[in-house]
Amino acid sequence: MVNQRIGPVNLEIRKGVEEDDGHHYYVLANTAETAISRLSTAYSPNEMELFKKLVENIVESGDGKIGSLAAMNLTDKLEKRIGKEEAQNFFNRLEDDRWIKKNSDGKISLSVRSIVELDQYIKDVYPDYIKLCSLCKKLCLQGCQCENCGAKFHFRCSNAFFSKQGPNKTCPESNCRAPWGQVVIR
Ligand SMILES: [Zn+2]
Ligand SMILES: [Zn+2]
């Protein structure tokens, strides 16, 4: 009902889930422009290049996160160099603005805002790298993978699924159902 009212002013409330801890959020999204174009007005072209490289490395990592040193080294690949301190300040701003988050292991992943607002961007730009969760069918960067069929699942989705199964766990993927063995993604 709220979305019907705020639709005409190009706003929409979207539901999002933080991938690492499964917390639910509501994100107030602007539908008039893409998140990338809005980011471009908040950050300099150089910072945007760094942000896109960060997203690329997180998406291509396989486990949905990269180390902070690896993130810092991305500054070497920019057309116009950014100093390490400037880069650190930029990463802090991204974290404050909820685009990225520091995980408990110190690695950097995409926060719920990116998961919700950059969903289409990531699907469009990295179709060969992304996997959708086999249970909820949403973009899945951080999760676990079946060692038999390779299907990927959010931790929260597989936990909910397995909690309903007996002690003999099988893969949630309907075409697989092999005894559950999990690939540890590094
Ligand atoms: Zn899922
Ligand atoms: Zn499987």
PDB file of C-alpha atoms and ligand atoms in Angstrom:
ATOM      1  CA  MET A   1       0.000   0.000   0.000  1.00  0.00           C
ATOM      2  CA  VAL A   2       2.807   2.364   0.881  1.00  0.00           C
ATOM      3  CA  ASN A   3       4.549   1.540  -2.396  1.00  0.00           C
ATOM      4  CA  GLN A   4       1.396   2.499  -4.326  1.00  0.00           C
ATOM      5  CA  ARG A   5       1.409   5.889  -2.623  1.00  0.00           C
ATOM      6  CA  ILE A   6       5.126   6.644  -3.044  1.00  0.00           C
ATOM      7  CA  GLY A   7       5.439   5.151  -6.556  1.00  0.00           C
ATOM      8  CA  PRO A   8       4.456   8.423  -8.302  1.00  0.00           C
ATOM      9  CA  VAL A   9       7.384  10.220  -6.628  1.00  0.00           C
ATOM     10  CA  ASN A  10       9.769   7.491  -7.832  1.00  0.00           C
ATOM     11  CA  LEU A  11      10.323   5.765  -4.522  1.00  0.00           C
ATOM     12  CA  GLU A  12       9.878   2.139  -3.625  1.00  0.00           C
ATOM     13  CA  ILE A  13      10.360   0.130  -0.442  1.00  0.00           C
ATOM     14  CA  ARG A  14      12.219  -3.100  -1.135  1.00  0.00           C
ATOM     15  CA  LYS A  15      12.930  -5.966   1.191  1.00  0.00           C
ATOM     16  CA  GLY A  16      16.508  -7.092   1.563  1.00  0.00           C
ATOM     17  CA  VAL A  17      18.439  -9.629   3.592  1.00  0.00           C
ATOM     18  CA  GLU A  18      22.021  -9.243   4.793  1.00  0.00           C
ATOM     19  CA  GLU A  19      23.836 -12.253   3.325  1.00  0.00           C
ATOM     20  CA  ASP A  20      26.175 -13.097   6.198  1.00  0.00           C
ATOM     21  CA  ASP A  21      23.849 -12.839   9.212  1.00  0.00           C
ATOM     22  CA  GLY A  22      20.410 -13.167   7.577  1.00  0.00           C
ATOM     23  CA  HIS A  23      19.006  -9.964   9.124  1.00  0.00           C
ATOM     24  CA  HIS A  24      16.077  -8.467   7.272  1.00  0.00           C
ATOM     25  CA  TYR A  25      15.991  -4.833   6.162  1.00  0.00           C
ATOM     26  CA  TYR A  26      13.721  -2.519   4.240  1.00  0.00           C
ATOM     27  CA  VAL A  27      15.479  -0.323   1.719  1.00  0.00           C
ATOM     28  CA  LEU A  28      13.920   2.888   0.432  1.00  0.00           C
ATOM     29  CA  ALA A  29      15.016   2.864  -3.195  1.00  0.00           C
ATOM     30  CA  ASN A  30      14.863   5.594  -5.827  1.00  0.00           C
ATOM     31  CA  THR A  31      13.285   4.185  -9.011  1.00  0.00           C
ATOM     32  CA  ALA A  32      13.934   7.243 -11.211  1.00  0.00           C
ATOM     33  CA  GLU A  33      17.612   6.457 -11.647  1.00  0.00           C
ATOM     34  CA  THR A  34      19.828   3.453 -11.163  1.00  0.00           C
ATOM     35  CA  ALA A  35      21.913   3.094  -8.034  1.00  0.00           C
ATOM     36  CA  ILE A  36      25.042   3.387 -10.173  1.00  0.00           C
ATOM     37  CA  SER A  37      23.988   6.758 -11.587  1.00  0.00           C
ATOM     38  CA  ARG A  38      23.090   7.991  -8.095  1.00  0.00           C
ATOM     39  CA  LEU A  39      26.421   6.766  -6.746  1.00  0.00           C
ATOM     40  CA  SER A  40      28.089   8.731  -9.532  1.00  0.00           C
ATOM     41  CA  THR A  41      26.669  11.968  -8.159  1.00  0.00           C
ATOM     42  CA  ALA A  42      27.889  11.182  -4.629  1.00  0.00           C
ATOM     43  CA  TYR A  43      31.388  10.008  -5.500  1.00  0.00           C
ATOM     44  CA  SER A  44      34.082  11.230  -7.901  1.00  0.00           C
ATOM     45  CA  PRO A  45      34.708   9.390 -11.213  1.00  0.00           C
ATOM     46  CA  ASN A  46      37.923   8.012  -9.765  1.00  0.00           C
ATOM     47  CA  GLU A  47      36.136   6.721  -6.660  1.00  0.00           C
ATOM     48  CA  MET A  48      33.429   5.198  -8.873  1.00  0.00           C
ATOM     49  CA  GLU A  49      36.099   3.331 -10.834  1.00  0.00           C
ATOM     50  CA  LEU A  50      37.456   1.969  -7.545  1.00  0.00           C
ATOM     51  CA  PHE A  51      33.964   1.039  -6.344  1.00  0.00           C
ATOM     52  CA  LYS A  52      33.221  -0.835  -9.590  1.00  0.00           C
ATOM     53  CA  LYS A  53      36.524  -2.710  -9.319  1.00  0.00           C
ATOM     54  CA  LEU A  54      35.649  -3.585  -5.736  1.00  0.00           C
ATOM     55  CA  VAL A  55      32.229  -4.925  -6.776  1.00  0.00           C
ATOM     56  CA  GLU A  56      33.844  -6.856  -9.649  1.00  0.00           C
ATOM     57  CA  ASN A  57      36.385  -8.526  -7.360  1.00  0.00           C
ATOM     58  CA  ILE A  58      33.751  -9.386  -4.760  1.00  0.00           C
ATOM     59  CA  VAL A  59      31.427 -10.868  -7.400  1.00  0.00           C
ATOM     60  CA  GLU A  60      34.234 -12.855  -9.050  1.00  0.00           C
ATOM     61  CA  SER A  61      35.697 -14.084  -5.750  1.00  0.00           C
ATOM     62  CA  GLY A  62      33.282 -17.025  -5.525  1.00  0.00           C
ATOM     63  CA  ASP A  63      32.686 -16.554  -1.806  1.00  0.00           C
ATOM     64  CA  GLY A  64      31.379 -12.991  -2.038  1.00  0.00           C
ATOM     65  CA  LYS A  65      34.157 -11.210  -0.183  1.00  0.00           C
ATOM     66  CA  ILE A  66      37.715  -9.990  -0.513  1.00  0.00           C
ATOM     67  CA  GLY A  67      40.442  -9.205   1.985  1.00  0.00           C
ATOM     68  CA  SER A  68      41.043  -5.579   2.930  1.00  0.00           C
ATOM     69  CA  LEU A  69      44.613  -5.718   1.593  1.00  0.00           C
ATOM     70  CA  ALA A  70      43.376  -7.035  -1.774  1.00  0.00           C
ATOM     71  CA  ALA A  71      40.798  -4.219  -1.777  1.00  0.00           C
ATOM     72  CA  MET A  72      43.504  -1.668  -1.072  1.00  0.00           C
ATOM     73  CA  ASN A  73      45.674  -3.058  -3.882  1.00  0.00           C
ATOM     74  CA  LEU A  74      42.881  -2.304  -6.369  1.00  0.00           C
ATOM     75  CA  THR A  75      44.020   1.317  -6.206  1.00  0.00           C
ATOM     76  CA  ASP A  76      47.110   0.293  -8.247  1.00  0.00           C
ATOM     77  CA  LYS A  77      44.866  -0.654 -11.160  1.00  0.00           C
ATOM     78  CA  LEU A  78      43.101   2.698 -11.449  1.00  0.00           C
ATOM     79  CA  GLU A  79      43.724   4.965 -14.413  1.00  0.00           C
ATOM     80  CA  LYS A  80      44.266   7.872 -12.039  1.00  0.00           C
ATOM     81  CA  ARG A  81      45.961   6.693  -8.866  1.00  0.00           C
ATOM     82  CA  ILE A  82      44.329   7.188  -5.456  1.00  0.00           C
ATOM     83  CA  GLY A  83      46.535   7.346  -2.367  1.00  0.00           C
ATOM     84  CA  LYS A  84      46.118   4.571   0.213  1.00  0.00           C
ATOM     85  CA  GLU A  85      44.791   6.964   2.852  1.00  0.00           C
ATOM     86  CA  GLU A  86      42.270   8.474   0.438  1.00  0.00           C
ATOM     87  CA  ALA A  87      41.193   4.966  -0.543  1.00  0.00           C
ATOM     88  CA  GLN A  88      40.764   3.973   3.102  1.00  0.00           C
ATOM     89  CA  ASN A  89      38.599   7.059   3.710  1.00  0.00           C
ATOM     90  CA  PHE A  90      36.536   6.158   0.665  1.00  0.00           C
ATOM     91  CA  PHE A  91      36.028   2.575   1.884  1.00  0.00           C
ATOM     92  CA  ASN A  92      34.961   3.968   5.271  1.00  0.00           C
ATOM     93  CA  ARG A  93      32.401   6.186   3.543  1.00  0.00           C
ATOM     94  CA  LEU A  94      31.081   3.218   1.562  1.00  0.00           C
ATOM     95  CA  GLU A  95      30.736   1.308   4.801  1.00  0.00           C
ATOM     96  CA  ASP A  96      28.967   4.223   6.534  1.00  0.00           C
ATOM     97  CA  ASP A  97      26.600   4.501   3.561  1.00  0.00           C
ATOM     98  CA  ARG A  98      25.924   0.752   3.854  1.00  0.00           C
ATOM     99  CA  TRP A  99      27.210  -0.197   0.395  1.00  0.00           C
ATOM    100  CA  ILE A 100      29.858  -2.505   1.812  1.00  0.00           C
ATOM    101  CA  LYS A 101      30.451  -4.134   5.170  1.00  0.00           C
ATOM    102  CA  LYS A 102      33.331  -5.643   7.087  1.00  0.00           C
ATOM    103  CA  ASN A 103      32.618  -9.247   7.960  1.00  0.00           C
ATOM    104  CA  SER A 104      33.591 -10.887  11.234  1.00  0.00           C
ATOM    105  CA  ASP A 105      36.664 -12.353   9.476  1.00  0.00           C
ATOM    106  CA  GLY A 106      37.770  -8.841   8.475  1.00  0.00           C
ATOM    107  CA  LYS A 107      36.968  -9.333   4.794  1.00  0.00           C
ATOM    108  CA  ILE A 108      34.854  -6.896   2.774  1.00  0.00           C
ATOM    109  CA  SER A 109      31.523  -7.941   1.273  1.00  0.00           C
ATOM    110  CA  LEU A 110      28.552  -6.163  -0.292  1.00  0.00           C
ATOM    111  CA  SER A 111      26.073  -4.953   2.303  1.00  0.00           C
ATOM    112  CA  VAL A 112      22.310  -5.274   2.077  1.00  0.00           C
ATOM    113  CA  ARG A 113      21.950  -1.921   0.278  1.00  0.00           C
ATOM    114  CA  SER A 114      24.156  -3.131  -2.592  1.00  0.00           C
ATOM    115  CA  ILE A 115      22.414  -6.506  -2.626  1.00  0.00           C
ATOM    116  CA  VAL A 116      19.072  -4.735  -3.104  1.00  0.00           C
ATOM    117  CA  GLU A 117      20.016  -1.725  -5.216  1.00  0.00           C
ATOM    118  CA  LEU A 118      22.816  -3.186  -7.362  1.00  0.00           C
ATOM    119  CA  ASP A 119      21.020  -6.493  -7.987  1.00  0.00           C
ATOM    120  CA  GLN A 120      20.210  -5.719 -11.647  1.00  0.00           C
ATOM    121  CA  TYR A 121      23.579  -4.057 -12.302  1.00  0.00           C
ATOM    122  CA  ILE A 122      25.459  -7.133 -11.049  1.00  0.00           C
ATOM    123  CA  LYS A 123      23.239  -9.484 -13.069  1.00  0.00           C
ATOM    124  CA  ASP A 124      23.724  -7.380 -16.228  1.00  0.00           C
ATOM    125  CA  VAL A 125      27.486  -6.875 -15.942  1.00  0.00           C
ATOM    126  CA  TYR A 126      28.626 -10.240 -14.516  1.00  0.00           C
ATOM    127  CA  PRO A 127      26.205 -12.840 -15.955  1.00  0.00           C
ATOM    128  CA  ASP A 128      29.006 -15.440 -16.193  1.00  0.00           C
ATOM    129  CA  TYR A 129      30.025 -15.147 -12.554  1.00  0.00           C
ATOM    130  CA  ILE A 130      26.835 -14.837 -10.563  1.00  0.00           C
ATOM    131  CA  LYS A 131      24.829 -17.667  -9.090  1.00  0.00           C
ATOM    132  CA  LEU A 132      21.257 -17.497  -7.892  1.00  0.00           C
ATOM    133  CA  CYS A 133      20.326 -19.246  -4.670  1.00  0.00           C
ATOM    134  CA  SER A 134      18.571 -22.479  -5.675  1.00  0.00           C
ATOM    135  CA  LEU A 135      16.048 -22.027  -2.860  1.00  0.00           C
ATOM    136  CA  CYS A 136      14.982 -18.357  -2.951  1.00  0.00           C
ATOM    137  CA  LYS A 137      16.151 -17.718  -6.558  1.00  0.00           C
ATOM    138  CA  LYS A 138      17.801 -14.453  -5.547  1.00  0.00           C
ATOM    139  CA  LEU A 139      21.353 -13.338  -6.228  1.00  0.00           C
ATOM    140  CA  CYS A 140      23.728 -15.280  -3.989  1.00  0.00           C
ATOM    141  CA  LEU A 141      27.252 -14.048  -3.396  1.00  0.00           C
ATOM    142  CA  GLN A 142      27.933 -15.500   0.048  1.00  0.00           C
ATOM    143  CA  GLY A 143      26.648 -19.001   0.650  1.00  0.00           C
ATOM    144  CA  CYS A 144      27.412 -22.703   0.494  1.00  0.00           C
ATOM    145  CA  GLN A 145      27.586 -24.957  -2.523  1.00  0.00           C
ATOM    146  CA  CYS A 146      26.621 -28.593  -3.107  1.00  0.00           C
ATOM    147  CA  GLU A 147      29.701 -30.668  -3.958  1.00  0.00           C
ATOM    148  CA  ASN A 148      27.613 -32.912  -6.210  1.00  0.00           C
ATOM    149  CA  CYS A 149      25.657 -30.493  -8.416  1.00  0.00           C
ATOM    150  CA  GLY A 150      27.329 -27.162  -7.648  1.00  0.00           C
ATOM    151  CA  ALA A 151      24.047 -25.459  -6.708  1.00  0.00           C
ATOM    152  CA  LYS A 152      24.563 -22.507  -4.379  1.00  0.00           C
ATOM    153  CA  PHE A 153      22.442 -21.533  -1.387  1.00  0.00           C
ATOM    154  CA  HIS A 154      22.384 -18.636   1.036  1.00  0.00           C
ATOM    155  CA  PHE A 155      23.414 -19.788   4.505  1.00  0.00           C
ATOM    156  CA  ARG A 156      20.026 -18.697   5.863  1.00  0.00           C
ATOM    157  CA  CYS A 157      18.134 -20.570   3.111  1.00  0.00           C
ATOM    158  CA  SER A 158      20.061 -23.841   3.526  1.00  0.00           C
ATOM    159  CA  ASN A 159      19.844 -23.618   7.340  1.00  0.00           C
ATOM    160  CA  ALA A 160      16.059 -23.190   7.133  1.00  0.00           C
ATOM    161  CA  PHE A 161      15.856 -26.102   4.680  1.00  0.00           C
ATOM    162  CA  PHE A 162      18.087 -28.459   6.680  1.00  0.00           C
ATOM    163  CA  SER A 163      16.355 -27.659   9.971  1.00  0.00           C
ATOM    164  CA  LYS A 164      13.278 -29.389   8.522  1.00  0.00           C
ATOM    165  CA  GLN A 165      15.262 -32.419   7.313  1.00  0.00           C
ATOM    166  CA  GLY A 166      16.190 -35.410   9.446  1.00  0.00           C
ATOM    167  CA  PRO A 167      19.783 -36.388  10.223  1.00  0.00           C
ATOM    168  CA  ASN A 168      20.332 -37.638   6.652  1.00  0.00           C
ATOM    169  CA  LYS A 169      20.751 -34.343   4.864  1.00  0.00           C
ATOM    170  CA  THR A 170      20.305 -34.216   1.106  1.00  0.00           C
ATOM    171  CA  CYS A 171      20.936 -31.404  -1.348  1.00  0.00           C
ATOM    172  CA  PRO A 172      17.937 -29.007  -1.514  1.00  0.00           C
ATOM    173  CA  GLU A 173      18.181 -28.820  -5.326  1.00  0.00           C
ATOM    174  CA  SER A 174      15.245 -30.839  -6.705  1.00  0.00           C
ATOM    175  CA  ASN A 175      17.278 -32.309  -9.599  1.00  0.00           C
ATOM    176  CA  CYS A 176      20.063 -33.455  -7.268  1.00  0.00           C
ATOM    177  CA  ARG A 177      18.993 -34.645  -3.805  1.00  0.00           C
ATOM    178  CA  ALA A 178      22.447 -36.201  -3.315  1.00  0.00           C
ATOM    179  CA  PRO A 179      23.657 -36.744   0.266  1.00  0.00           C
ATOM    180  CA  TRP A 180      24.700 -33.288   1.392  1.00  0.00           C
ATOM    181  CA  GLY A 181      28.351 -32.544   1.078  1.00  0.00           C
ATOM    182  CA  GLN A 182      29.337 -28.952   1.104  1.00  0.00           C
ATOM    183  CA  VAL A 183      32.049 -27.393  -0.966  1.00  0.00           C
ATOM    184  CA  VAL A 184      34.034 -25.021   1.148  1.00  0.00           C
ATOM    185  CA  ILE A 185      34.346 -21.900  -0.945  1.00  0.00           C
ATOM    186  CA  ARG A 186      37.573 -20.000  -0.449  1.00  0.00           C
TER     187      ARG A 186
HETATM  188 ZN    ZN B   1      18.431 -17.962  -0.776  1.00  0.00          ZN
HETATM  189 ZN    ZN B   2      23.248 -30.851  -5.214  1.00  0.00          ZN
END
